[in-house]
mmCIF file of C-alpha atoms in Angstrom:
data_model
loop_
_atom_site.group_PDB
_atom_site.id
_atom_site.type_symbol
_atom_site.label_atom_id
_atom_site.label_comp_id
_atom_site.label_asym_id
_atom_site.label_seq_id
_atom_site.Cartn_x
_atom_site.Cartn_y
_atom_site.Cartn_z
ATOM 1 C CA MET A 742 81.529 96.072 109.739
ATOM 2 C CA LYS A 743 83.546 97.394 112.833
ATOM 3 C CA ARG A 744 85.797 100.353 112.805
ATOM 4 C CA THR A 745 88.738 98.553 113.699
ATOM 5 C CA LEU A 746 88.899 96.871 110.316
ATOM 6 C CA PHE A 747 89.767 100.242 108.700
ATOM 7 C CA SER A 748 92.313 101.520 111.281
ATOM 8 C CA LEU A 749 94.918 100.727 108.645
ATOM 9 C CA LEU A 750 93.865 102.105 105.374
ATOM 10 C CA LEU A 751 94.935 105.373 103.829
ATOM 11 C CA LEU A 752 97.460 107.754 104.598
ATOM 12 C CA LEU A 753 97.484 110.998 102.648
ATOM 13 C CA MET A 754 100.564 113.285 102.773
ATOM 14 C CA SER A 755 101.398 116.502 101.120
ATOM 15 C CA LEU A 756 104.716 116.523 98.777
ATOM 16 C CA PRO A 757 107.296 117.328 97.918
ATOM 17 C CA ILE A 758 109.116 113.869 98.356
ATOM 18 C CA VAL A 759 112.387 113.033 96.799
ATOM 19 C CA ALA A 760 112.306 110.189 94.407
ATOM 20 C CA ALA A 761 114.147 107.147 95.047
ATOM 21 C CA VAL A 762 116.542 105.801 92.599
ATOM 22 C CA PRO A 763 116.435 102.111 92.229
ATOM 23 C CA ALA A 764 119.638 99.989 92.509
ATOM 24 C CA SER A 765 120.875 98.393 89.568
ATOM 25 C CA ILE A 766 122.020 95.197 90.929
ATOM 26 C CA GLU A 767 122.666 92.200 88.392
ATOM 27 C CA VAL A 768 123.164 88.946 89.976
ATOM 28 C CA GLU A 769 122.909 85.608 88.497
ATOM 29 C CA PRO A 770 120.128 83.323 90.012
ATOM 30 C CA ALA A 771 121.450 80.069 91.531
ATOM 31 C CA ALA A 772 119.785 76.954 90.075
ATOM 32 C CA PRO A 773 116.626 78.490 88.843
ATOM 33 C CA LYS A 774 113.404 76.263 88.797
ATOM 34 C CA ARG A 775 111.562 75.788 85.448
ATOM 35 C CA VAL A 776 109.271 78.789 84.823
ATOM 36 C CA ILE A 777 105.652 77.817 83.584
ATOM 37 C CA SER A 778 104.055 80.792 82.081
ATOM 38 C CA GLY A 779 100.769 81.143 80.378
ATOM 39 C CA VAL A 780 97.310 82.953 79.957
ATOM 40 C CA VAL A 781 93.849 81.826 80.771
ATOM 41 C CA LEU A 782 90.946 82.797 78.518
ATOM 42 C CA ASP A 783 87.238 82.166 78.244
ATOM 43 C CA ARG A 784 86.953 79.370 75.549
ATOM 44 C CA GLU A 785 84.072 81.106 73.961
ATOM 45 C CA SER A 786 84.517 84.794 74.201
ATOM 46 C CA ARG A 787 88.281 84.752 74.455
ATOM 47 C CA ASP A 788 88.357 87.015 77.238
ATOM 48 C CA GLN A 789 91.173 87.011 79.580
ATOM 49 C CA LEU A 790 90.179 85.761 82.954
ATOM 50 C CA ARG A 791 91.516 87.068 86.334
ATOM 51 C CA HIS A 792 91.919 85.753 89.605
ATOM 52 C CA VAL A 793 91.933 82.191 88.271
ATOM 53 C CA THR A 794 93.523 79.723 90.794
ATOM 54 C CA ILE A 795 96.442 77.788 89.379
ATOM 55 C CA ALA A 796 97.482 75.025 91.738
ATOM 56 C CA VAL A 797 99.993 72.166 91.615
ATOM 57 C CA VAL A 798 98.135 69.219 92.232
ATOM 58 C CA GLY A 799 98.922 67.280 95.463
ATOM 59 C CA THR A 800 100.892 70.343 96.850
ATOM 60 C CA ASN A 801 100.550 73.551 98.564
ATOM 61 C CA ILE A 802 101.938 75.441 95.776
ATOM 62 C CA GLY A 803 99.903 77.795 93.803
ATOM 63 C CA THR A 804 99.080 81.317 92.436
ATOM 64 C CA VAL A 805 96.449 83.354 90.663
ATOM 65 C CA THR A 806 96.158 85.025 87.266
ATOM 66 C CA ASN A 807 96.721 88.684 87.214
ATOM 67 C CA ALA A 808 94.240 91.314 85.518
ATOM 68 C CA ASP A 809 95.620 90.185 82.134
ATOM 69 C CA GLY A 810 94.738 86.508 82.790
ATOM 70 C CA GLU A 811 98.547 85.841 82.978
ATOM 71 C CA PHE A 812 100.366 83.629 85.456
ATOM 72 C CA SER A 813 103.844 82.019 86.101
ATOM 73 C CA LEU A 814 105.088 79.284 88.284
ATOM 74 C CA LYS A 815 108.575 78.381 89.319
ATOM 75 C CA LEU A 816 108.580 74.653 89.714
ATOM 76 C CA SER A 817 111.053 71.743 90.024
ATOM 77 C CA ARG A 818 110.975 68.848 87.727
ATOM 78 C CA GLU A 819 109.240 66.798 90.546
ATOM 79 C CA GLU A 820 106.565 69.556 91.021
ATOM 80 C CA MET A 821 105.812 69.599 87.297
ATOM 81 C CA ARG A 822 105.276 65.929 87.256
ATOM 82 C CA GLN A 823 102.210 66.501 89.508
ATOM 83 C CA GLY A 824 100.753 68.643 86.815
ATOM 84 C CA ILE A 825 98.681 71.791 87.540
ATOM 85 C CA LYS A 826 94.830 72.539 87.933
ATOM 86 C CA CYS A 827 93.169 75.767 86.826
ATOM 87 C CA SER A 828 89.808 76.519 88.610
ATOM 88 C CA PHE A 829 87.593 79.614 88.355
ATOM 89 C CA VAL A 830 83.757 80.282 89.382
ATOM 90 C CA GLY A 831 81.362 79.467 86.686
ATOM 91 C CA TYR A 832 84.003 77.325 84.535
ATOM 92 C CA GLU A 833 84.852 73.699 84.235
ATOM 93 C CA SER A 834 88.258 73.021 85.791
ATOM 94 C CA ILE A 835 91.131 71.819 83.663
ATOM 95 C CA PHE A 836 94.174 69.691 84.272
ATOM 96 C CA LEU A 837 97.508 69.961 82.642
ATOM 97 C CA ASP A 838 99.990 67.250 82.842
ATOM 98 C CA TYR A 839 103.733 66.967 82.843
ATOM 99 C CA GLU A 840 104.063 66.414 79.171
ATOM 100 C CA THR A 841 101.960 69.534 78.514
ATOM 101 C CA LEU A 842 104.101 71.533 80.804
ATOM 102 C CA LEU A 843 107.307 70.404 79.618
ATOM 103 C CA GLY A 844 106.354 70.816 75.780
ATOM 104 C CA SER A 845 105.245 74.407 75.747
ATOM 105 C CA GLU A 846 107.156 77.660 76.716
ATOM 106 C CA TYR A 847 103.883 79.689 77.022
ATOM 107 C CA LEU A 848 100.627 78.147 77.698
ATOM 108 C CA THR A 849 97.280 79.186 76.362
ATOM 109 C CA ILE A 850 94.531 77.798 78.600
ATOM 110 C CA ARG A 851 90.914 78.048 77.546
ATOM 111 C CA LEU A 852 88.370 77.312 80.382
ATOM 112 C CA GLN A 853 84.952 76.265 79.086
ATOM 113 C CA PRO A 854 81.930 78.268 80.734
ATOM 114 C CA LEU A 855 79.342 75.700 82.529
ATOM 115 C CA ALA A 856 75.680 76.322 81.645
ATOM 116 C CA LEU A 857 73.875 74.441 84.485
ATOM 117 C CA ALA A 858 71.064 72.261 83.540
ATOM 118 C CA VAL A 859 67.910 72.159 85.682
ATOM 119 C CA ASP A 860 68.661 68.614 86.802
ATOM 120 C CA GLN A 861 72.094 69.679 87.942
ATOM 121 C CA VAL A 862 70.891 72.109 90.361
ATOM 122 C CA THR A 863 70.229 71.131 94.037
ATOM 123 C CA ILE A 864 67.184 72.887 95.050
ATOM 124 C CA TYR A 865 67.444 73.995 98.635
ATOM 125 C CA GLY A 866 64.102 74.474 100.628
ATOM 126 C CA GLY A 867 65.320 76.728 103.382
ATOM 127 C CA LYS A 868 66.162 80.437 103.644
ATOM 128 C CA ALA A 869 69.474 81.874 102.205
ATOM 129 C CA ARG A 870 70.352 83.180 105.932
ATOM 130 C CA ASN A 871 69.970 79.472 107.131
ATOM 131 C CA LEU A 872 72.924 78.292 104.619
ATOM 132 C CA VAL A 873 75.082 81.157 105.978
ATOM 133 C CA GLU A 874 74.311 80.055 109.572
ATOM 134 C CA GLN A 875 74.934 76.450 108.783
ATOM 135 C CA ALA A 876 78.234 77.431 107.141
ATOM 136 C CA ILE A 877 79.492 79.400 109.884
ATOM 137 C CA GLU A 878 78.661 76.320 112.450
ATOM 138 C CA LEU A 879 80.682 74.085 110.079
ATOM 139 C CA ILE A 880 83.801 76.372 110.061
ATOM 140 C CA PRO A 881 85.794 74.300 112.646
ATOM 141 C CA ASN A 882 85.158 71.210 110.490
ATOM 142 C CA ASN A 883 85.978 72.752 107.046
ATOM 143 C CA TYR A 884 89.036 74.828 107.693
ATOM 144 C CA SER A 885 92.390 74.195 109.057
ATOM 145 C CA ASP A 886 92.601 72.337 112.501
ATOM 146 C CA ARG A 887 96.541 73.079 112.697
ATOM 147 C CA GLU A 888 98.796 76.042 112.574
ATOM 148 C CA ASN A 889 100.074 76.902 109.412
ATOM 149 C CA LEU A 890 102.794 79.144 107.943
ATOM 150 C CA PHE A 891 102.165 80.517 104.511
ATOM 151 C CA THR A 892 104.532 81.808 101.996
ATOM 152 C CA THR A 893 102.755 84.841 100.402
ATOM 153 C CA PHE A 894 103.421 87.368 97.657
ATOM 154 C CA TYR A 895 102.067 90.804 98.591
ATOM 155 C CA ARG A 896 101.765 93.760 96.270
ATOM 156 C CA GLU A 897 100.531 97.328 96.803
ATOM 157 C CA THR A 898 99.878 99.894 93.935
ATOM 158 C CA VAL A 899 98.739 103.441 93.969
ATOM 159 C CA GLN A 900 97.478 105.015 90.764
ATOM 160 C CA LYS A 901 96.652 108.760 90.044
ATOM 161 C CA ARG A 902 94.253 108.466 87.371
ATOM 162 C CA ARG A 903 95.775 105.632 85.081
ATOM 163 C CA ALA A 904 99.440 106.424 85.974
ATOM 164 C CA TYR A 905 101.142 104.530 88.768
ATOM 165 C CA ILE A 906 102.867 106.729 91.337
ATOM 166 C CA ALA A 907 103.656 104.145 93.854
ATOM 167 C CA VAL A 908 104.248 100.308 93.600
ATOM 168 C CA SER A 909 105.851 98.189 96.222
ATOM 169 C CA GLU A 910 105.915 94.355 96.675
ATOM 170 C CA ALA A 911 107.265 91.602 98.907
ATOM 171 C CA VAL A 912 107.446 87.967 99.851
ATOM 172 C CA MET A 913 105.882 87.706 103.376
ATOM 173 C CA GLY A 914 105.500 84.864 105.863
ATOM 174 C CA LEU A 915 101.902 84.691 107.199
ATOM 175 C CA TYR A 916 101.364 82.561 110.423
ATOM 176 C CA LYS A 917 97.825 81.435 111.101
ATOM 177 C CA THR A 918 96.326 79.428 114.006
ATOM 178 C CA ASN A 919 93.683 76.938 113.567
ATOM 179 C CA TYR A 920 90.001 78.038 112.891
ATOM 180 C CA GLU A 921 88.476 76.173 115.885
ATOM 181 C CA TYR A 922 87.906 79.407 117.961
ATOM 182 C CA ARG A 923 87.777 81.799 114.989
ATOM 183 C CA SER A 924 90.188 84.143 116.441
ATOM 184 C CA VAL A 925 92.918 86.127 114.577
ATOM 185 C CA ALA A 926 94.539 87.523 117.813
ATOM 186 C CA ARG A 927 97.683 85.191 117.244
ATOM 187 C CA ASP A 928 97.855 85.627 113.479
ATOM 188 C CA LYS A 929 101.007 87.326 112.379
ATOM 189 C CA VAL A 930 102.734 88.542 109.147
ATOM 190 C CA ARG A 931 106.479 89.012 108.594
ATOM 191 C CA LEU A 932 108.416 90.713 105.906
ATOM 192 C CA ARG A 933 110.886 88.272 104.330
ATOM 193 C CA LYS A 934 112.076 90.138 101.193
ATOM 194 C CA GLY A 935 110.654 93.280 99.571
ATOM 195 C CA ARG A 936 111.131 96.142 96.993
ATOM 196 C CA ARG A 937 109.853 99.395 96.045
ATOM 197 C CA LEU A 938 109.487 99.690 92.192
ATOM 198 C CA ILE A 939 108.371 103.081 91.608
ATOM 199 C CA ASN A 940 108.458 106.331 93.871
ATOM 200 C CA HIS A 941 106.409 109.413 93.619
ATOM 201 C CA GLN A 942 107.433 111.876 91.027
ATOM 202 C CA ALA A 943 108.253 115.579 91.628
ATOM 203 C CA SER A 944 105.036 116.546 89.713
ATOM 204 C CA ASP A 945 102.699 114.993 92.172
ATOM 205 C CA THR A 946 101.148 116.926 94.945
ATOM 206 C CA LEU A 947 99.893 114.106 97.103
ATOM 207 C CA ALA A 948 101.491 110.916 98.573
ATOM 208 C CA VAL A 949 98.828 108.102 99.147
ATOM 209 C CA LYS A 950 99.981 105.180 101.214
ATOM 210 C CA ILE A 951 98.230 102.229 102.876
ATOM 211 C CA VAL A 952 98.855 102.000 106.529
ATOM 212 C CA GLY A 953 99.282 98.188 107.891
ATOM 213 C CA GLY A 954 98.628 96.925 104.433
ATOM 214 C CA PRO A 955 100.219 93.395 104.964
ATOM 215 C CA SER A 956 98.164 93.100 108.112
ATOM 216 C CA LEU A 957 94.811 93.455 106.238
ATOM 217 C CA PRO A 958 94.458 89.987 104.960
ATOM 218 C CA ILE A 959 94.576 88.805 108.553
ATOM 219 C CA VAL A 960 91.694 91.053 109.324
ATOM 220 C CA MET A 961 89.861 90.184 106.146
ATOM 221 C CA ASP A 962 89.929 86.498 106.596
ATOM 222 C CA VAL A 963 86.193 86.960 107.572
ATOM 223 C CA VAL A 964 85.802 83.111 107.960
ATOM 224 C CA LYS A 965 88.414 83.149 110.708
ATOM 225 C CA ASN A 966 87.695 86.466 112.029
ATOM 226 C CA SER A 967 84.666 86.071 114.297
ATOM 227 C CA ASP A 968 84.444 89.961 115.078
ATOM 228 C CA GLU A 969 83.518 90.963 111.397
ATOM 229 C CA LEU A 970 81.126 90.038 108.740
ATOM 230 C CA LEU A 971 80.275 86.435 109.681
ATOM 231 C CA ALA A 972 79.559 87.108 113.373
ATOM 232 C CA TYR A 973 76.120 85.985 114.404
ATOM 233 C CA ASP A 974 75.182 89.447 115.786
ATOM 234 C CA GLN A 975 76.184 90.840 112.501
ATOM 235 C CA LEU A 976 73.794 88.891 110.357
ATOM 236 C CA ASP A 977 70.739 90.733 111.741
ATOM 237 C CA PHE A 978 72.059 93.763 109.855
ATOM 238 C CA TYR A 979 71.676 92.156 106.474
ATOM 239 C CA ASP A 980 69.001 90.746 104.157
ATOM 240 C CA PHE A 981 70.044 87.598 102.348
ATOM 241 C CA GLU A 982 68.862 86.030 98.879
ATOM 242 C CA LEU A 983 69.638 82.789 97.254
ATOM 243 C CA GLY A 984 70.947 83.241 93.554
ATOM 244 C CA THR A 985 71.655 80.873 90.686
ATOM 245 C CA PRO A 986 74.163 78.144 91.774
ATOM 246 C CA VAL A 987 77.533 78.118 89.946
ATOM 247 C CA MET A 988 80.389 75.557 89.788
ATOM 248 C CA LEU A 989 83.851 76.228 91.144
ATOM 249 C CA ASP A 990 86.632 73.593 90.896
ATOM 250 C CA ASN A 991 84.092 71.157 89.517
ATOM 251 C CA ARG A 992 82.000 71.550 92.732
ATOM 252 C CA MET A 993 78.402 73.063 92.872
ATOM 253 C CA GLN A 994 78.294 76.319 94.982
ATOM 254 C CA HIS A 995 75.307 78.063 96.513
ATOM 255 C CA VAL A 996 75.187 81.863 95.648
ATOM 256 C CA ILE A 997 74.033 83.985 98.469
ATOM 257 C CA HIS A 998 73.682 87.876 97.631
ATOM 258 C CA PHE A 999 73.392 90.101 100.736
ATOM 259 C CA LYS A 1000 72.803 93.857 101.406
ATOM 260 C CA PRO A 1001 72.322 95.979 104.429
ATOM 261 C CA ARG A 1002 68.719 96.195 105.946
ATOM 262 C CA VAL A 1003 69.654 98.891 108.536
ATOM 263 C CA ARG A 1004 71.762 102.109 108.727
ATOM 264 C CA LEU A 1005 74.133 102.081 111.472
ATOM 265 C CA GLN A 1006 76.894 104.616 112.655
ATOM 266 C CA TYR A 1007 79.438 102.567 110.748
ATOM 267 C CA ALA A 1008 79.363 101.435 107.096
ATOM 268 C CA LEU A 1009 77.895 97.995 106.178
ATOM 269 C CA PHE A 1010 78.810 95.737 103.170
ATOM 270 C CA SER A 1011 76.714 94.308 100.195
ATOM 271 C CA GLY A 1012 78.116 91.444 98.297
ATOM 272 C CA VAL A 1013 78.034 87.832 97.418
ATOM 273 C CA MET A 1014 79.123 84.684 99.062
ATOM 274 C CA HIS A 1015 79.780 81.209 97.451
ATOM 275 C CA ILE A 1016 79.126 78.309 99.711
ATOM 276 C CA ASP A 1017 80.120 74.768 98.607
ATOM 277 C CA GLN A 1018 76.968 72.596 98.555
ATOM 278 C CA GLU A 1019 78.262 69.569 99.750
ATOM 279 C CA ARG A 1020 80.743 70.571 102.394
ATOM 280 C CA GLY A 1021 79.009 73.865 103.454
ATOM 281 C CA SER A 1022 82.211 75.786 103.339
ATOM 282 C CA PHE A 1023 82.668 79.268 102.182
ATOM 283 C CA SER A 1024 84.684 79.234 98.914
ATOM 284 C CA ARG A 1025 84.636 82.881 97.740
ATOM 285 C CA ILE A 1026 83.165 86.215 99.390
ATOM 286 C CA GLU A 1027 82.997 89.434 97.396
ATOM 287 C CA LEU A 1028 82.464 92.747 99.396
ATOM 288 C CA GLU A 1029 81.510 96.262 98.571
ATOM 289 C CA LEU A 1030 81.495 98.821 101.205
ATOM 290 C CA ASP A 1031 78.523 101.137 101.353
ATOM 291 C CA VAL A 1032 80.097 104.778 100.966
ATOM 292 C CA SER A 1033 76.785 106.582 100.386
ATOM 293 C CA ASP A 1034 77.455 108.384 103.721
ATOM 294 C CA ARG A 1035 80.775 110.078 102.679
ATOM 295 C CA THR A 1036 81.433 111.417 106.260
ATOM 296 C CA ALA A 1037 81.173 108.156 107.773
ATOM 297 C CA ALA A 1038 83.190 106.362 105.178
ATOM 298 C CA SER A 1039 85.807 109.034 105.143
ATOM 299 C CA ALA A 1040 86.162 108.804 109.001
ATOM 300 C CA LEU A 1041 86.686 105.071 108.540
ATOM 301 C CA LEU A 1042 89.091 105.220 105.530
ATOM 302 C CA VAL A 1043 91.408 108.062 106.134
ATOM 303 C CA HIS A 1044 94.204 107.648 108.570
ATOM 304 C CA ARG A 1045 95.606 111.083 108.395
ATOM 305 C CA LYS A 1046 95.456 113.903 105.628
ATOM 306 C CA PRO A 1047 96.948 117.432 105.200
ATOM 307 C CA ALA A 1048 94.820 120.568 106.212
ATOM 308 C CA GLY A 1049 93.007 121.811 103.107
ATOM 309 C CA LEU A 1050 92.661 118.445 101.470
ATOM 310 C CA ARG A 1051 88.977 117.355 100.559
ATOM 311 C CA PHE A 1052 88.638 113.508 100.381
ATOM 312 C CA ARG A 1053 85.646 111.831 98.705
ATOM 313 C CA PRO A 1054 85.355 107.917 98.619
ATOM 314 C CA LEU A 1055 84.148 106.402 95.440
ATOM 315 C CA GLY A 1056 84.263 102.788 96.406
ATOM 316 C CA VAL A 1057 85.806 100.160 98.466
ATOM 317 C CA SER A 1058 85.746 96.384 97.677
ATOM 318 C CA PHE A 1059 87.317 93.169 98.725
ATOM 319 C CA LEU A 1060 87.857 89.627 97.360
ATOM 320 C CA ILE A 1061 88.519 86.698 99.699
ATOM 321 C CA ALA A 1062 88.929 83.328 98.124
ATOM 322 C CA TYR A 1063 89.744 79.990 99.713
ATOM 323 C CA ARG A 1064 91.176 76.926 98.278
ATOM 324 C CA GLN A 1065 90.204 73.342 99.191
ATOM 325 C CA GLN A 1066 92.817 70.845 99.661
ATOM 326 C CA GLY A 1067 91.547 67.287 100.805
ATOM 327 C CA ASP A 1068 88.793 67.830 103.447
ATOM 328 C CA ARG A 1069 90.095 71.299 104.567
ATOM 329 C CA SER A 1070 89.995 74.691 103.117
ATOM 330 C CA TYR A 1071 92.639 77.365 103.286
ATOM 331 C CA LEU A 1072 92.934 81.075 102.640
ATOM 332 C CA ASN A 1073 94.156 81.512 98.966
ATOM 333 C CA TYR A 1074 93.971 85.031 98.103
ATOM 334 C CA VAL A 1075 92.965 88.508 99.334
ATOM 335 C CA ARG A 1076 92.350 91.660 97.473
ATOM 336 C CA SER A 1077 91.434 95.222 98.468
ATOM 337 C CA GLU A 1078 90.820 98.010 96.367
ATOM 338 C CA PHE A 1079 90.073 101.716 97.313
ATOM 339 C CA ARG A 1080 88.965 104.602 94.876
ATOM 340 C CA PHE A 1081 88.664 108.135 95.839
ATOM 341 C CA LYS A 1082 88.877 111.789 94.718
ATOM 342 C CA CYS A 1083 90.994 114.291 96.319
ATOM 343 C CA ASP A 1084 91.219 118.188 95.776
ATOM 344 C CA TRP A 1085 92.686 121.139 97.314
ATOM 345 C CA LYS A 1086 90.482 124.033 98.693
ATOM 346 C CA ARG A 1087 90.440 126.946 96.130
ATOM 347 C CA ARG A 1088 91.887 124.810 93.397
ATOM 348 C CA LEU A 1089 89.711 123.988 90.366
ATOM 349 C CA PHE A 1090 90.677 120.335 89.504
ATOM 350 C CA SER A 1091 90.409 117.089 91.448
ATOM 351 C CA SER A 1092 92.249 113.875 91.033
ATOM 352 C CA THR A 1093 91.182 110.377 91.147
ATOM 353 C CA TYR A 1094 93.271 107.705 93.095
ATOM 354 C CA THR A 1095 93.191 104.067 93.343
ATOM 355 C CA ALA A 1096 94.902 102.310 96.208
ATOM 356 C CA LEU A 1097 95.127 98.484 95.528
ATOM 357 C CA SER A 1098 96.644 95.663 97.688
ATOM 358 C CA GLU A 1099 96.735 92.016 97.110
ATOM 359 C CA MET A 1100 98.130 88.880 98.836
ATOM 360 C CA VAL A 1101 98.226 85.479 97.094
ATOM 361 C CA LEU A 1102 99.304 82.562 99.245
ATOM 362 C CA VAL A 1103 101.863 80.419 97.192
ATOM 363 C CA ASP A 1104 103.087 77.818 99.651
ATOM 364 C CA ARG A 1105 102.068 76.427 103.042
ATOM 365 C CA GLU A 1106 103.843 74.722 106.015
ATOM 366 C CA GLU A 1107 102.013 72.692 108.859
ATOM 367 C CA ASN A 1108 102.817 73.163 112.362
ATOM 368 C CA PRO A 1109 105.636 75.720 111.869
ATOM 369 C CA GLU A 1110 107.528 77.884 114.444
ATOM 370 C CA VAL A 1111 105.450 80.878 115.525
ATOM 371 C CA ILE A 1112 106.376 84.278 114.185
ATOM 372 C CA ARG A 1113 107.859 86.149 117.100
ATOM 373 C CA TYR A 1114 106.047 89.118 118.400
ATOM 374 C CA ARG A 1115 108.885 91.552 117.890
ATOM 375 C CA ASP A 1116 109.340 90.263 114.149
ATOM 376 C CA ARG A 1117 105.748 90.813 113.263
ATOM 377 C CA PHE A 1118 104.623 93.508 110.760
ATOM 378 C CA ARG A 1119 102.639 95.861 112.905
ATOM 379 C CA SER A 1120 99.181 97.268 111.771
ATOM 380 C CA ASP A 1121 100.509 100.873 112.143
ATOM 381 C CA GLN A 1122 103.579 100.563 109.903
ATOM 382 C CA ILE A 1123 103.593 101.727 106.320
ATOM 383 C CA PHE A 1124 104.667 98.959 104.119
ATOM 384 C CA TYR A 1125 106.012 101.176 101.429
ATOM 385 C CA ASP A 1126 108.409 102.868 103.743
ATOM 386 C CA GLU A 1127 109.857 99.349 104.879
ATOM 387 C CA VAL A 1128 111.259 98.298 101.681
ATOM 388 C CA GLU A 1129 114.170 99.432 99.443
ATOM 389 C CA ALA A 1130 114.184 100.247 95.801
ATOM 390 C CA TYR A 1131 115.549 97.567 93.535
ATOM 391 C CA ALA A 1132 115.777 97.065 89.623
ATOM 392 C CA ASP A 1133 117.295 93.555 90.050
ATOM 393 C CA PRO A 1134 115.644 91.123 87.527
ATOM 394 C CA TYR A 1135 116.487 88.069 89.562
ATOM 395 C CA TYR A 1136 115.372 89.573 92.742
ATOM 396 C CA TRP A 1137 112.797 87.060 93.652
ATOM 397 C CA GLU A 1138 114.906 84.120 92.802
ATOM 398 C CA ASP A 1139 112.657 80.870 93.152
ATOM 399 C CA TYR A 1140 109.779 82.577 95.087
ATOM 400 C CA ASN A 1141 106.562 82.383 93.218
ATOM 401 C CA ILE A 1142 104.898 85.795 92.691
ATOM 402 C CA LEU A 1143 101.841 87.291 91.361
ATOM 403 C CA GLU A 1144 102.658 88.466 87.736
ATOM 404 C CA PRO A 1145 102.276 92.332 87.209
ATOM 405 C CA THR A 1146 99.701 93.500 84.692
ATOM 406 C CA GLU A 1147 101.097 94.805 81.268
ATOM 407 C CA SER A 1148 100.258 98.363 82.343
ATOM 408 C CA LEU A 1149 102.378 97.865 85.389
ATOM 409 C CA GLU A 1150 105.270 96.233 83.648
ATOM 410 C CA HIS A 1151 105.408 99.066 81.186
ATOM 411 C CA ALA A 1152 105.519 101.469 84.112
ATOM 412 C CA VAL A 1153 108.471 99.604 85.672
ATOM 413 C CA ASP A 1154 110.130 99.365 82.649
ATOM 414 C CA ARG A 1155 110.137 103.210 82.059
ATOM 415 C CA LEU A 1156 111.384 103.786 85.696
ATOM 416 C CA ARG A 1157 114.338 101.366 85.000
ATOM 417 C CA LYS A 1158 115.311 103.011 81.664
ATOM 418 C CA ARG A 1159 115.426 106.328 83.439
ATOM 419 C CA ALA A 1160 117.794 104.912 86.207
ATOM 420 C CA MET A 1161 120.120 103.771 83.688
ATOM 421 C CA ARG A 1162 120.697 106.949 81.931
#
């Protein structure tokens, strides 16, 4: 993976920083849609399932479940009549009709794990790398042949150990050109509406910020970005192995495991790809950056840090998911997670930090107006510094968002209580 991918990751700054006080604006929402909420569980183990795709059938509207398996969608009555479908890797998809949505205030959805019988598995005689190369060749046929403007929900969080020290989120507009030439040069993201829920506390000694965070999903759309992982000249750096097939959205998927076969001056990835057996399209790609060379990984990850601070990367991972609509696939969800330790020279203790960003695409418009160059969110901007602090419970109005996890929700509640004192 080339260095340009990580020109926008972490900014480490020494404090003190004055904590921002959230505004306490109370505004009644105008004609809210019906909120459909629920949790998705494994039918057998009853475990909560995260990153499950929840989509309104026949529309571009959707979201994913959070780390607690929970979701919510704000839908009009007409959209509810379409019903929703829940899809996840290794599980049978399930459809919920209008009557089910209308009759329950909180849904408990149980997905059935699929155990594949031998006669269900399509045996492929070629090599795993051949499958990847064929899927790359089919990208112009399998992905959007038009320009699209996605409405997305974006969130960044930073944790020091288990405590949240920074949370910011926004509704963004993401403009993407077609996939014919596999170029992201004209793709842009624009801030529509954002807020900062928590700021650093006086007891913290370090501010961790993600540089250019909302631009990362553009770069990490590796199916479209021909300069990165799925470039033909990058494939020679990896070994590929065919795994056990799984189901996704009731469609059989090839599972391709890959890992570096060479050591380069820049870090490579290991991970797994899911490729639709019938269409030959990439459905889901999970990546883990090799951080065994700490010096090389640190050079890629750290944008700037104060003198005397020692940085040790622990893990860098990405999840890129696509959703099929008709005969085309579209970007659906991008998640990045950076874990690292920091300590100061001549100090005894170190602290573990986790910087997480995620973007879910909740709606789509075809052949839209282009986001103007001057309105784009630049890769050198710090998203956290671009948004204001709010405590308005109706802030998002009718926008569909990614539900916060329980731990994040409690952290936000504590901040709001402090602001009201």
